[in-house]
Every structure is written in C-alpha cells, then in structure tokens.
Amino acid sequence: MRSLLCAAGAAGILLFAAAGPVVADDAGGGDGFTISDPRIKESSGLAASRAHPGVYWTHNDSDDGPYVYAVDGRTGRTVATVTLRGIGDPRDVEAISVGPDGNVYVGDIGDNLGGTWNHVWIYRFPEPRQLRDQTVTAAQLTVTYDEGPRDAEAMMVHPKTGRVYIASKKKSGGAALYEGPQRLSSRGTNTFRRIAAVDQWVTDGAFSPDGTRLLLRGYFGAEMYRWEGGRPKDIGSVGVPLQMQGESVSFTPDGRTLLFGSEGRSSRVQPVGLSGDQLPESAAKNSGGKTGGTGGTDDRNEDAPGKNRNVLLAAVTFGVGAVVVLGLRRLFRRK
C-alpha cells in the first residue's frame, strides 16, 4: 500500500513538472538546459556571455575555489573553465554579470555570518576571446556599504552605463538596492550607497540586455522593475518555476526570456517567457507590438500568468494525487 501511495505521489510530481510554462524559443538557451558538469554542485549565479552567443557563465557557491565555468546553453555542457589568479581565497561567491566594457564581474558578496563582514569583494576579468580552459589575471575590488555590512547574493552590471549594483538579501525583513561608484577602483574601497528599498528576499538579479528592465528573484517569487533615470520602478511580479533552491537568473540575449537556475547536481535552468509591459523595450519593439511567451504579466499585475499557472498546476497536482490515493484506499478495502 505504501509503495502504491508513493507511486501516486510521484505521478503527481511528474504531472506538475511536465506541465511547465510555454516559453519563447531562443537560440541562446531560451529552451532551458541542464548543467551536466559534476563539479558544478551549487550554481549560484548565471550570466549570458556577450562574446559567445548561447554561452552562459556560472560558478559555485562557497568552498569551490577561484573558478568560473562557461556552459553551452544548448547542451548544458561546460565548454571552458576559467581559473582566476591575482586574488585571495574566495569566501562566498554569489553572483556573476558581464559588463559593456567586455569584463566579467564575479560577486564574492555573500556573508554566511549574517551580514557582519566589514567588506566583501568583486573580481573583474576580461571575458576570454576563446572558450578553452585557461587561467586569467583578475582585479580584486573591495566593497563596503554606506549602511554597514550586508548579506547579499545579487550583483548586476548595467549593460549600457557599466555601473554595478548590489541587492542585499534581507534588511529588517526586506532588502535594498545599492549603487556602486560610477567606476570601480582596484585601489582603496568602493562604497555602495542605498538607492531603493526592495520588498523581497533576493537571491539574484539581472538587467535586460537593453538596460530597460531589472529582474530581482527570490526563492519563490520575482519582481520586474522598469529602469528609469538610474532607479527601479516596480511593474509587477513574474512567475518563478518550482525549484529546489532557486539561486540564479539571467535574461536571454534577445531579452524575451528569463532563465532561472537552482543549486544542486545536474540542476535544471528553466525558462520563463515575458510578455506585455515586462518585455524590455527593445524586445517589445522588435515584436511589432505582439507579446510573446507566457511567463510575464499584463499591465494589471494581478493577472500574472506565471503566478496563476503555478497555483493552477499545484491545485491540479494535489487534486489528481488525492483522487488516486482515495481510489487505491477503496480498492484495498474491497479486498
């Protein structure tokens, strides 16, 4: 009886997983992919390469070393491992982003001590022209906050201005967005200043390729912001796939799809298409006024397709599981 009930539960889980959101197709990994490299056990950041379309940079959380991995968005295979030299031992690497200056930025910004380290670091290195295993020299940039130490997992480089932003994971029940200096310096300390409150437990974030949208995600939800005058304006929630430990997010190069990643071995990077007001301006213009995908929201926000879909699928899964279990119980009673 127990094995049959377990089978029924598994069937419900499979039904939920199979009925995922329909998303926009994109040659750069818009269909999603599974990270197959056994070394990548705690993928904690994700960023689309500028130099190599279809490739995404990622890294492990703490206790891995100075390594960054280039993953093919079509196959999920690692096509290059980059070892960083010229830096100290990474402490708690949580985020990665590619800037308009051709550099990759790696955020060693986490704080497993609950926000007590008096400084954190950002590592910066030129994005390799060739995808092969190699060692590169990186600059180590020291970061502090104007409000004191913070635990953070989201770092984003604006694709037009090159300015770096960090979102703290929590602050008195919420989070905040911090803006770095116009140009980061490898000498001295770079102080990040608070520019906006964020009502979310933030685990990662990403700017759209055209810089008109900012997405901040948590474990169970995400918020989209319109980027205006260097400040975020909330325009509604985005449905987040059900994941074991959702830690990363990136836009695809065309800006029409979000890719949500999770920690764990053979973790799945799952796509969610955007539509309506949540499409970046360049993507909306290229669509000729048509909206694509089904992961975003319309202008009313309360009718978020991604969020409604997750609720609906959960209800369907629960209902099917309950029917199966009741049927099995009646069958065994008759016997």
mmCIF file of C-alpha atoms in Angstrom:
data_model
loop_
_atom_site.group_PDB
_atom_site.id
_atom_site.type_symbol
_atom_site.label_atom_id
_atom_site.label_comp_id
_atom_site.label_asym_id
_atom_site.label_seq_id
_atom_site.Cartn_x
_atom_site.Cartn_y
_atom_site.Cartn_z
ATOM 1 C CA MET A 1 0.000 0.000 0.000
ATOM 2 C CA ARG A 2 2.787 2.405 0.936
ATOM 3 C CA SER A 3 4.628 1.776 -2.322
ATOM 4 C CA LEU A 4 1.457 2.404 -4.291
ATOM 5 C CA LEU A 5 0.868 5.660 -2.442
ATOM 6 C CA CYS A 6 4.453 6.717 -3.147
ATOM 7 C CA ALA A 7 3.937 5.904 -6.798
ATOM 8 C CA ALA A 8 0.799 8.036 -6.817
ATOM 9 C CA GLY A 9 2.700 10.929 -5.252
ATOM 10 C CA ALA A 10 5.489 10.565 -7.795
ATOM 11 C CA ALA A 11 2.939 10.599 -10.599
ATOM 12 C CA GLY A 12 1.567 13.877 -9.272
ATOM 13 C CA ILE A 13 5.060 15.386 -9.134
ATOM 14 C CA LEU A 14 5.773 14.261 -12.694
ATOM 15 C CA LEU A 15 2.492 15.770 -13.838
ATOM 16 C CA PHE A 16 3.438 19.077 -12.244
ATOM 17 C CA ALA A 17 6.910 19.061 -13.797
ATOM 18 C CA ALA A 18 5.657 18.093 -17.257
ATOM 19 C CA ALA A 19 3.099 20.872 -17.347
ATOM 20 C CA GLY A 20 5.664 23.680 -17.147
ATOM 21 C CA PRO A 21 5.173 27.069 -18.779
ATOM 22 C CA VAL A 22 5.280 27.534 -22.523
ATOM 23 C CA VAL A 23 8.102 29.914 -23.322
ATOM 24 C CA ALA A 24 9.562 31.831 -26.200
ATOM 25 C CA ASP A 25 12.198 29.963 -28.173
ATOM 26 C CA ASP A 26 15.667 31.492 -28.328
ATOM 27 C CA ALA A 27 18.858 30.231 -29.955
ATOM 28 C CA GLY A 28 20.823 31.302 -26.892
ATOM 29 C CA GLY A 29 19.383 28.809 -24.433
ATOM 30 C CA GLY A 30 15.792 30.031 -24.390
ATOM 31 C CA ASP A 31 14.534 26.461 -24.138
ATOM 32 C CA GLY A 32 16.467 25.971 -20.912
ATOM 33 C CA PHE A 33 19.183 23.434 -20.226
ATOM 34 C CA THR A 34 20.571 21.083 -17.595
ATOM 35 C CA ILE A 35 24.036 21.789 -16.176
ATOM 36 C CA SER A 36 25.793 18.461 -16.635
ATOM 37 C CA ASP A 37 29.236 19.183 -15.138
ATOM 38 C CA PRO A 38 29.523 17.221 -11.843
ATOM 39 C CA ARG A 39 31.864 19.909 -10.498
ATOM 40 C CA ILE A 40 29.043 22.468 -10.590
ATOM 41 C CA LYS A 41 27.123 21.452 -7.486
ATOM 42 C CA GLU A 42 25.998 24.859 -6.253
ATOM 43 C CA SER A 43 25.381 27.056 -9.278
ATOM 44 C CA SER A 44 24.703 30.376 -7.600
ATOM 45 C CA GLY A 45 24.898 32.882 -10.445
ATOM 46 C CA LEU A 46 24.147 32.987 -14.169
ATOM 47 C CA ALA A 47 25.050 35.491 -16.891
ATOM 48 C CA ALA A 48 24.762 35.423 -20.673
ATOM 49 C CA SER A 49 28.074 35.814 -22.462
ATOM 50 C CA ARG A 50 28.484 38.867 -24.686
ATOM 51 C CA ALA A 51 31.389 37.441 -26.669
ATOM 52 C CA HIS A 52 29.967 33.958 -27.201
ATOM 53 C CA PRO A 53 26.232 33.842 -28.036
ATOM 54 C CA GLY A 54 24.463 30.876 -26.482
ATOM 55 C CA VAL A 55 27.012 30.514 -23.661
ATOM 56 C CA TYR A 56 26.288 31.277 -20.000
ATOM 57 C CA TRP A 57 28.784 31.922 -17.222
ATOM 58 C CA THR A 58 28.201 30.338 -13.831
ATOM 59 C CA HIS A 59 30.092 29.437 -10.644
ATOM 60 C CA ASN A 60 29.691 27.501 -7.444
ATOM 61 C CA ASP A 61 28.832 28.974 -4.087
ATOM 62 C CA SER A 62 31.446 28.812 -1.311
ATOM 63 C CA ASP A 63 34.194 26.180 -0.907
ATOM 64 C CA ASP A 64 34.992 25.736 -4.599
ATOM 65 C CA GLY A 65 37.960 27.970 -5.354
ATOM 66 C CA PRO A 66 38.655 30.696 -7.925
ATOM 67 C CA TYR A 67 36.771 29.026 -10.778
ATOM 68 C CA VAL A 68 34.221 30.255 -13.298
ATOM 69 C CA TYR A 69 32.535 27.961 -15.827
ATOM 70 C CA ALA A 70 31.268 28.639 -19.347
ATOM 71 C CA VAL A 71 28.235 26.452 -20.097
ATOM 72 C CA ASP A 72 26.687 25.827 -23.522
ATOM 73 C CA GLY A 73 23.036 26.902 -23.325
ATOM 74 C CA ARG A 74 22.036 24.305 -25.926
ATOM 75 C CA THR A 75 23.649 21.210 -24.413
ATOM 76 C CA GLY A 76 24.367 22.138 -20.794
ATOM 77 C CA ARG A 77 27.995 21.041 -21.204
ATOM 78 C CA THR A 78 30.908 23.027 -19.780
ATOM 79 C CA VAL A 79 32.946 24.390 -22.679
ATOM 80 C CA ALA A 80 35.572 26.252 -20.636
ATOM 81 C CA THR A 81 36.830 26.509 -17.074
ATOM 82 C CA VAL A 82 38.470 29.804 -16.143
ATOM 83 C CA THR A 83 40.769 29.937 -13.118
ATOM 84 C CA LEU A 84 41.245 33.367 -11.535
ATOM 85 C CA ARG A 85 44.686 34.384 -10.302
ATOM 86 C CA GLY A 86 45.774 37.536 -8.511
ATOM 87 C CA ILE A 87 43.002 37.289 -5.920
ATOM 88 C CA GLY A 88 42.730 35.832 -2.446
ATOM 89 C CA ASP A 89 40.672 32.793 -1.490
ATOM 90 C CA PRO A 90 37.024 33.350 -2.493
ATOM 91 C CA ARG A 91 34.813 33.469 0.578
ATOM 92 C CA ASP A 92 31.159 33.279 -0.510
ATOM 93 C CA VAL A 93 30.717 33.785 -4.269
ATOM 94 C CA GLU A 94 27.076 34.516 -5.071
ATOM 95 C CA ALA A 95 26.691 36.399 -8.369
ATOM 96 C CA ILE A 96 28.105 36.982 -11.827
ATOM 97 C CA SER A 97 27.454 39.564 -14.542
ATOM 98 C CA VAL A 98 29.014 40.677 -17.832
ATOM 99 C CA GLY A 99 29.556 44.396 -18.368
ATOM 100 C CA PRO A 100 29.578 46.547 -21.516
ATOM 101 C CA ASP A 101 33.326 47.017 -21.017
ATOM 102 C CA GLY A 102 33.909 43.385 -22.009
ATOM 103 C CA ASN A 103 34.667 42.299 -18.450
ATOM 104 C CA VAL A 104 33.121 39.541 -16.378
ATOM 105 C CA TYR A 105 32.268 40.579 -12.818
ATOM 106 C CA VAL A 106 32.126 37.942 -10.067
ATOM 107 C CA GLY A 107 30.478 38.912 -6.780
ATOM 108 C CA ASP A 108 32.110 37.439 -3.678
ATOM 109 C CA ILE A 109 29.413 39.276 -1.740
ATOM 110 C CA GLY A 110 27.681 36.664 0.399
ATOM 111 C CA ASP A 111 28.020 36.683 4.152
ATOM 112 C CA ASN A 112 27.423 33.388 5.877
ATOM 113 C CA LEU A 113 27.898 35.181 9.194
ATOM 114 C CA GLY A 114 24.628 37.058 8.706
ATOM 115 C CA GLY A 115 25.992 40.376 7.481
ATOM 116 C CA THR A 116 28.955 41.015 9.759
ATOM 117 C CA TRP A 117 31.971 41.111 7.430
ATOM 118 C CA ASN A 118 33.195 44.693 7.182
ATOM 119 C CA HIS A 119 33.951 44.303 3.474
ATOM 120 C CA VAL A 120 33.328 41.982 0.531
ATOM 121 C CA TRP A 121 34.890 41.680 -2.927
ATOM 122 C CA ILE A 122 34.143 41.827 -6.617
ATOM 123 C CA TYR A 123 36.512 40.110 -9.040
ATOM 124 C CA ARG A 124 36.803 41.522 -12.553
ATOM 125 C CA PHE A 125 38.478 39.953 -15.577
ATOM 126 C CA PRO A 126 38.233 40.314 -19.385
ATOM 127 C CA GLU A 127 35.824 37.873 -20.981
ATOM 128 C CA PRO A 128 38.037 35.358 -22.827
ATOM 129 C CA ARG A 129 38.013 35.557 -26.616
ATOM 130 C CA GLN A 130 38.447 31.800 -26.888
ATOM 131 C CA LEU A 131 36.465 29.212 -24.959
ATOM 132 C CA ARG A 132 39.054 26.873 -23.526
ATOM 133 C CA ASP A 133 40.368 26.002 -20.081
ATOM 134 C CA GLN A 134 42.661 28.830 -19.046
ATOM 135 C CA THR A 135 43.998 30.951 -16.192
ATOM 136 C CA VAL A 136 43.422 34.715 -16.241
ATOM 137 C CA THR A 137 44.502 37.584 -14.023
ATOM 138 C CA ALA A 138 41.602 39.246 -12.219
ATOM 139 C CA ALA A 139 41.337 42.535 -10.355
ATOM 140 C CA GLN A 140 40.118 42.281 -6.771
ATOM 141 C CA LEU A 141 37.819 45.177 -5.842
ATOM 142 C CA THR A 142 36.982 45.866 -2.199
ATOM 143 C CA VAL A 143 33.344 46.763 -1.465
ATOM 144 C CA THR A 144 31.614 48.265 1.579
ATOM 145 C CA TYR A 145 28.086 49.648 2.109
ATOM 146 C CA ASP A 146 27.118 53.084 3.366
ATOM 147 C CA GLU A 147 24.803 51.438 5.912
ATOM 148 C CA GLY A 148 27.311 48.932 7.233
ATOM 149 C CA PRO A 149 27.793 45.205 6.477
ATOM 150 C CA ARG A 150 25.126 43.412 4.464
ATOM 151 C CA ASP A 151 24.477 39.847 3.346
ATOM 152 C CA ALA A 152 23.913 39.901 -0.415
ATOM 153 C CA GLU A 153 23.524 37.419 -3.263
ATOM 154 C CA ALA A 154 22.611 39.639 -6.231
ATOM 155 C CA MET A 155 25.056 41.776 -8.221
ATOM 156 C CA MET A 156 24.161 43.328 -11.582
ATOM 157 C CA VAL A 157 26.182 45.385 -14.069
ATOM 158 C CA HIS A 158 24.077 47.770 -16.151
ATOM 159 C CA PRO A 159 24.605 46.848 -19.831
ATOM 160 C CA LYS A 160 24.746 50.488 -21.002
ATOM 161 C CA THR A 161 26.349 52.535 -18.226
ATOM 162 C CA GLY A 162 28.558 49.788 -16.784
ATOM 163 C CA ARG A 163 27.562 50.778 -13.269
ATOM 164 C CA VAL A 164 27.457 47.967 -10.713
ATOM 165 C CA TYR A 165 24.533 47.372 -8.344
ATOM 166 C CA ILE A 166 24.090 45.002 -5.421
ATOM 167 C CA ALA A 167 20.827 43.911 -3.810
ATOM 168 C CA SER A 168 21.045 42.778 -0.206
ATOM 169 C CA LYS A 169 19.327 39.547 0.692
ATOM 170 C CA LYS A 170 17.416 40.988 3.621
ATOM 171 C CA LYS A 171 17.304 44.105 5.718
ATOM 172 C CA SER A 172 14.874 44.345 8.629
ATOM 173 C CA GLY A 173 12.550 41.927 6.863
ATOM 174 C CA GLY A 174 13.244 43.325 3.383
ATOM 175 C CA ALA A 175 16.106 44.040 1.025
ATOM 176 C CA ALA A 176 17.657 47.127 -0.525
ATOM 177 C CA LEU A 177 19.351 48.034 -3.785
ATOM 178 C CA TYR A 178 22.785 49.630 -3.577
ATOM 179 C CA GLU A 179 24.603 51.596 -6.276
ATOM 180 C CA GLY A 180 28.361 51.462 -6.716
ATOM 181 C CA PRO A 181 30.610 54.355 -7.752
ATOM 182 C CA GLN A 182 30.479 55.379 -11.390
ATOM 183 C CA ARG A 183 33.712 53.482 -11.876
ATOM 184 C CA LEU A 184 35.010 50.797 -9.569
ATOM 185 C CA SER A 185 38.616 51.109 -8.459
ATOM 186 C CA SER A 186 41.061 48.343 -7.619
ATOM 187 C CA ARG A 187 42.718 50.764 -5.185
ATOM 188 C CA GLY A 188 41.057 51.658 -1.922
ATOM 189 C CA THR A 189 37.437 50.881 -1.078
ATOM 190 C CA ASN A 190 34.339 51.154 -3.254
ATOM 191 C CA THR A 191 31.345 52.278 -1.187
ATOM 192 C CA PHE A 192 27.914 51.197 -2.413
ATOM 193 C CA ARG A 193 25.061 53.517 -1.451
ATOM 194 C CA ARG A 194 21.431 52.590 -0.894
ATOM 195 C CA ILE A 195 19.096 53.901 -3.600
ATOM 196 C CA ALA A 196 15.877 51.906 -3.142
ATOM 197 C CA ALA A 197 14.090 49.516 -0.815
ATOM 198 C CA VAL A 198 13.209 46.070 -2.165
ATOM 199 C CA ASP A 199 10.435 44.078 -0.519
ATOM 200 C CA GLN A 200 11.835 40.646 -1.245
ATOM 201 C CA TRP A 201 14.315 38.019 -0.074
ATOM 202 C CA VAL A 202 16.687 38.484 -3.046
ATOM 203 C CA THR A 203 18.868 35.587 -4.243
ATOM 204 C CA ASP A 204 19.891 37.011 -7.636
ATOM 205 C CA GLY A 205 19.130 39.662 -10.218
ATOM 206 C CA ALA A 206 19.743 40.658 -13.824
ATOM 207 C CA PHE A 207 19.374 43.631 -16.149
ATOM 208 C CA SER A 208 17.783 43.097 -19.540
ATOM 209 C CA PRO A 209 20.239 43.367 -22.460
ATOM 210 C CA ASP A 210 18.955 46.840 -23.354
ATOM 211 C CA GLY A 211 19.057 48.042 -19.738
ATOM 212 C CA THR A 212 15.374 48.997 -19.544
ATOM 213 C CA ARG A 213 14.342 46.245 -17.120
ATOM 214 C CA LEU A 214 15.720 44.876 -13.864
ATOM 215 C CA LEU A 215 14.615 41.497 -12.503
ATOM 216 C CA LEU A 216 15.208 40.538 -8.867
ATOM 217 C CA ARG A 217 14.375 36.996 -7.847
ATOM 218 C CA GLY A 218 13.884 35.162 -4.594
ATOM 219 C CA TYR A 219 13.301 31.507 -3.785
ATOM 220 C CA PHE A 220 9.585 31.611 -4.581
ATOM 221 C CA GLY A 221 8.970 34.816 -6.495
ATOM 222 C CA ALA A 222 10.448 37.576 -8.623
ATOM 223 C CA GLU A 223 9.774 41.256 -9.288
ATOM 224 C CA MET A 224 10.279 43.111 -12.547
ATOM 225 C CA TYR A 225 11.283 46.778 -12.498
ATOM 226 C CA ARG A 226 11.370 49.400 -15.200
ATOM 227 C CA TRP A 227 14.751 51.142 -15.066
ATOM 228 C CA GLU A 228 14.245 54.902 -15.301
ATOM 229 C CA GLY A 229 16.825 57.578 -14.565
ATOM 230 C CA GLY A 230 19.041 55.120 -12.753
ATOM 231 C CA ARG A 231 16.272 53.997 -10.416
ATOM 232 C CA PRO A 232 13.902 50.987 -10.344
ATOM 233 C CA LYS A 233 10.119 51.267 -10.745
ATOM 234 C CA ASP A 234 8.171 48.148 -9.782
ATOM 235 C CA ILE A 235 5.915 46.919 -12.602
ATOM 236 C CA GLY A 236 4.792 43.556 -11.231
ATOM 237 C CA SER A 237 5.684 40.031 -10.282
ATOM 238 C CA VAL A 238 6.949 37.253 -12.538
ATOM 239 C CA GLY A 239 6.126 33.590 -12.000
ATOM 240 C CA VAL A 240 9.158 31.601 -10.815
ATOM 241 C CA PRO A 241 9.471 27.860 -11.559
ATOM 242 C CA LEU A 242 9.332 25.474 -8.626
ATOM 243 C CA GLN A 243 12.991 24.742 -7.825
ATOM 244 C CA MET A 244 14.901 23.004 -5.058
ATOM 245 C CA GLN A 245 16.921 26.128 -4.175
ATOM 246 C CA GLY A 246 16.470 28.949 -6.680
ATOM 247 C CA GLU A 247 19.696 30.947 -6.711
ATOM 248 C CA SER A 248 20.241 32.462 -10.165
ATOM 249 C CA VAL A 249 18.605 34.294 -13.060
ATOM 250 C CA SER A 250 19.611 35.722 -16.427
ATOM 251 C CA PHE A 251 17.918 37.236 -19.463
ATOM 252 C CA THR A 252 18.481 35.524 -22.783
ATOM 253 C CA PRO A 253 20.333 37.717 -25.326
ATOM 254 C CA ASP A 254 17.096 38.744 -27.060
ATOM 255 C CA GLY A 255 15.554 39.883 -23.763
ATOM 256 C CA ARG A 256 12.359 37.902 -24.283
ATOM 257 C CA THR A 257 13.017 35.077 -21.839
ATOM 258 C CA LEU A 258 14.239 34.707 -18.278
ATOM 259 C CA LEU A 259 16.374 31.727 -17.281
ATOM 260 C CA PHE A 260 16.011 30.625 -13.650
ATOM 261 C CA GLY A 261 18.702 28.382 -12.150
ATOM 262 C CA SER A 262 18.993 26.346 -8.985
ATOM 263 C CA GLU A 263 21.699 24.801 -6.856
ATOM 264 C CA GLY A 264 22.285 21.033 -6.888
ATOM 265 C CA ARG A 265 23.912 18.450 -9.119
ATOM 266 C CA SER A 266 22.565 18.284 -12.687
ATOM 267 C CA SER A 267 20.450 21.327 -11.914
ATOM 268 C CA ARG A 268 17.913 22.491 -14.475
ATOM 269 C CA VAL A 269 17.958 26.053 -15.816
ATOM 270 C CA GLN A 270 14.302 26.769 -16.551
ATOM 271 C CA PRO A 271 12.918 29.355 -18.990
ATOM 272 C CA VAL A 272 10.010 31.721 -18.458
ATOM 273 C CA GLY A 273 8.890 33.890 -21.369
ATOM 274 C CA LEU A 274 7.970 37.538 -20.875
ATOM 275 C CA SER A 275 5.073 39.475 -22.316
ATOM 276 C CA GLY A 276 3.298 42.817 -22.088
ATOM 277 C CA ASP A 277 4.861 45.613 -20.092
ATOM 278 C CA GLN A 278 7.517 43.324 -18.678
ATOM 279 C CA LEU A 279 9.171 42.871 -22.052
ATOM 280 C CA PRO A 280 12.278 45.061 -22.366
ATOM 281 C CA GLU A 281 11.684 47.974 -24.702
ATOM 282 C CA SER A 282 13.929 46.630 -27.473
ATOM 283 C CA ALA A 283 12.211 43.221 -27.360
ATOM 284 C CA ALA A 284 8.743 44.804 -27.457
ATOM 285 C CA LYS A 285 9.735 46.978 -30.401
ATOM 286 C CA ASN A 286 11.165 44.015 -32.323
ATOM 287 C CA SER A 287 7.971 42.031 -31.730
ATOM 288 C CA GLY A 288 5.974 44.591 -33.729
ATOM 289 C CA GLY A 289 3.537 45.161 -30.882
ATOM 290 C CA LYS A 290 2.951 41.440 -30.307
ATOM 291 C CA THR A 291 3.731 39.895 -26.981
ATOM 292 C CA GLY A 292 5.465 36.561 -26.770
ATOM 293 C CA GLY A 293 5.829 33.873 -24.145
ATOM 294 C CA THR A 294 3.624 33.312 -21.163
ATOM 295 C CA GLY A 295 5.738 33.975 -18.121
ATOM 296 C CA GLY A 296 5.147 37.685 -17.595
ATOM 297 C CA THR A 297 2.219 39.787 -16.552
ATOM 298 C CA ASP A 298 -0.122 42.225 -18.193
ATOM 299 C CA ASP A 299 -0.417 45.849 -17.092
ATOM 300 C CA ARG A 300 -2.798 44.980 -14.283
ATOM 301 C CA ASN A 301 -0.210 42.862 -12.431
ATOM 302 C CA GLU A 302 -2.874 40.900 -10.560
ATOM 303 C CA ASP A 303 -3.363 38.690 -13.614
ATOM 304 C CA ALA A 304 0.183 37.359 -13.694
ATOM 305 C CA PRO A 305 0.123 34.293 -15.991
ATOM 306 C CA GLY A 306 3.249 32.753 -14.494
ATOM 307 C CA LYS A 307 1.968 33.097 -10.957
ATOM 308 C CA ASN A 308 -1.547 31.898 -11.838
ATOM 309 C CA ARG A 309 -0.102 28.950 -13.735
ATOM 310 C CA ASN A 310 1.955 27.818 -10.754
ATOM 311 C CA VAL A 311 -1.093 27.989 -8.490
ATOM 312 C CA LEU A 312 -3.237 26.147 -11.036
ATOM 313 C CA LEU A 313 -0.688 23.387 -11.551
ATOM 314 C CA ALA A 314 -0.272 22.941 -7.809
ATOM 315 C CA ALA A 315 -4.046 22.605 -7.438
ATOM 316 C CA VAL A 316 -4.291 20.117 -10.300
ATOM 317 C CA THR A 317 -1.409 18.052 -8.920
ATOM 318 C CA PHE A 318 -2.961 17.949 -5.461
ATOM 319 C CA GLY A 319 -6.348 17.039 -6.896
ATOM 320 C CA VAL A 320 -5.026 14.202 -9.062
ATOM 321 C CA GLY A 321 -2.949 12.834 -6.183
ATOM 322 C CA ALA A 322 -5.951 12.907 -3.855
ATOM 323 C CA VAL A 323 -8.169 11.088 -6.373
ATOM 324 C CA VAL A 324 -5.552 8.392 -6.924
ATOM 325 C CA VAL A 325 -4.998 7.860 -3.191
ATOM 326 C CA LEU A 326 -8.751 7.640 -2.457
ATOM 327 C CA GLY A 327 -9.199 5.191 -5.314
ATOM 328 C CA LEU A 328 -6.427 2.958 -4.001
ATOM 329 C CA ARG A 329 -7.857 3.000 -0.496
ATOM 330 C CA ARG A 330 -11.273 1.890 -1.767
ATOM 331 C CA LEU A 331 -9.663 -0.831 -3.818
ATOM 332 C CA PHE A 332 -7.820 -2.232 -0.803
ATOM 333 C CA ARG A 333 -10.939 -2.034 1.378
ATOM 334 C CA ARG A 334 -12.819 -4.190 -1.120
ATOM 335 C CA LYS A 335 -10.062 -6.775 -0.957
#
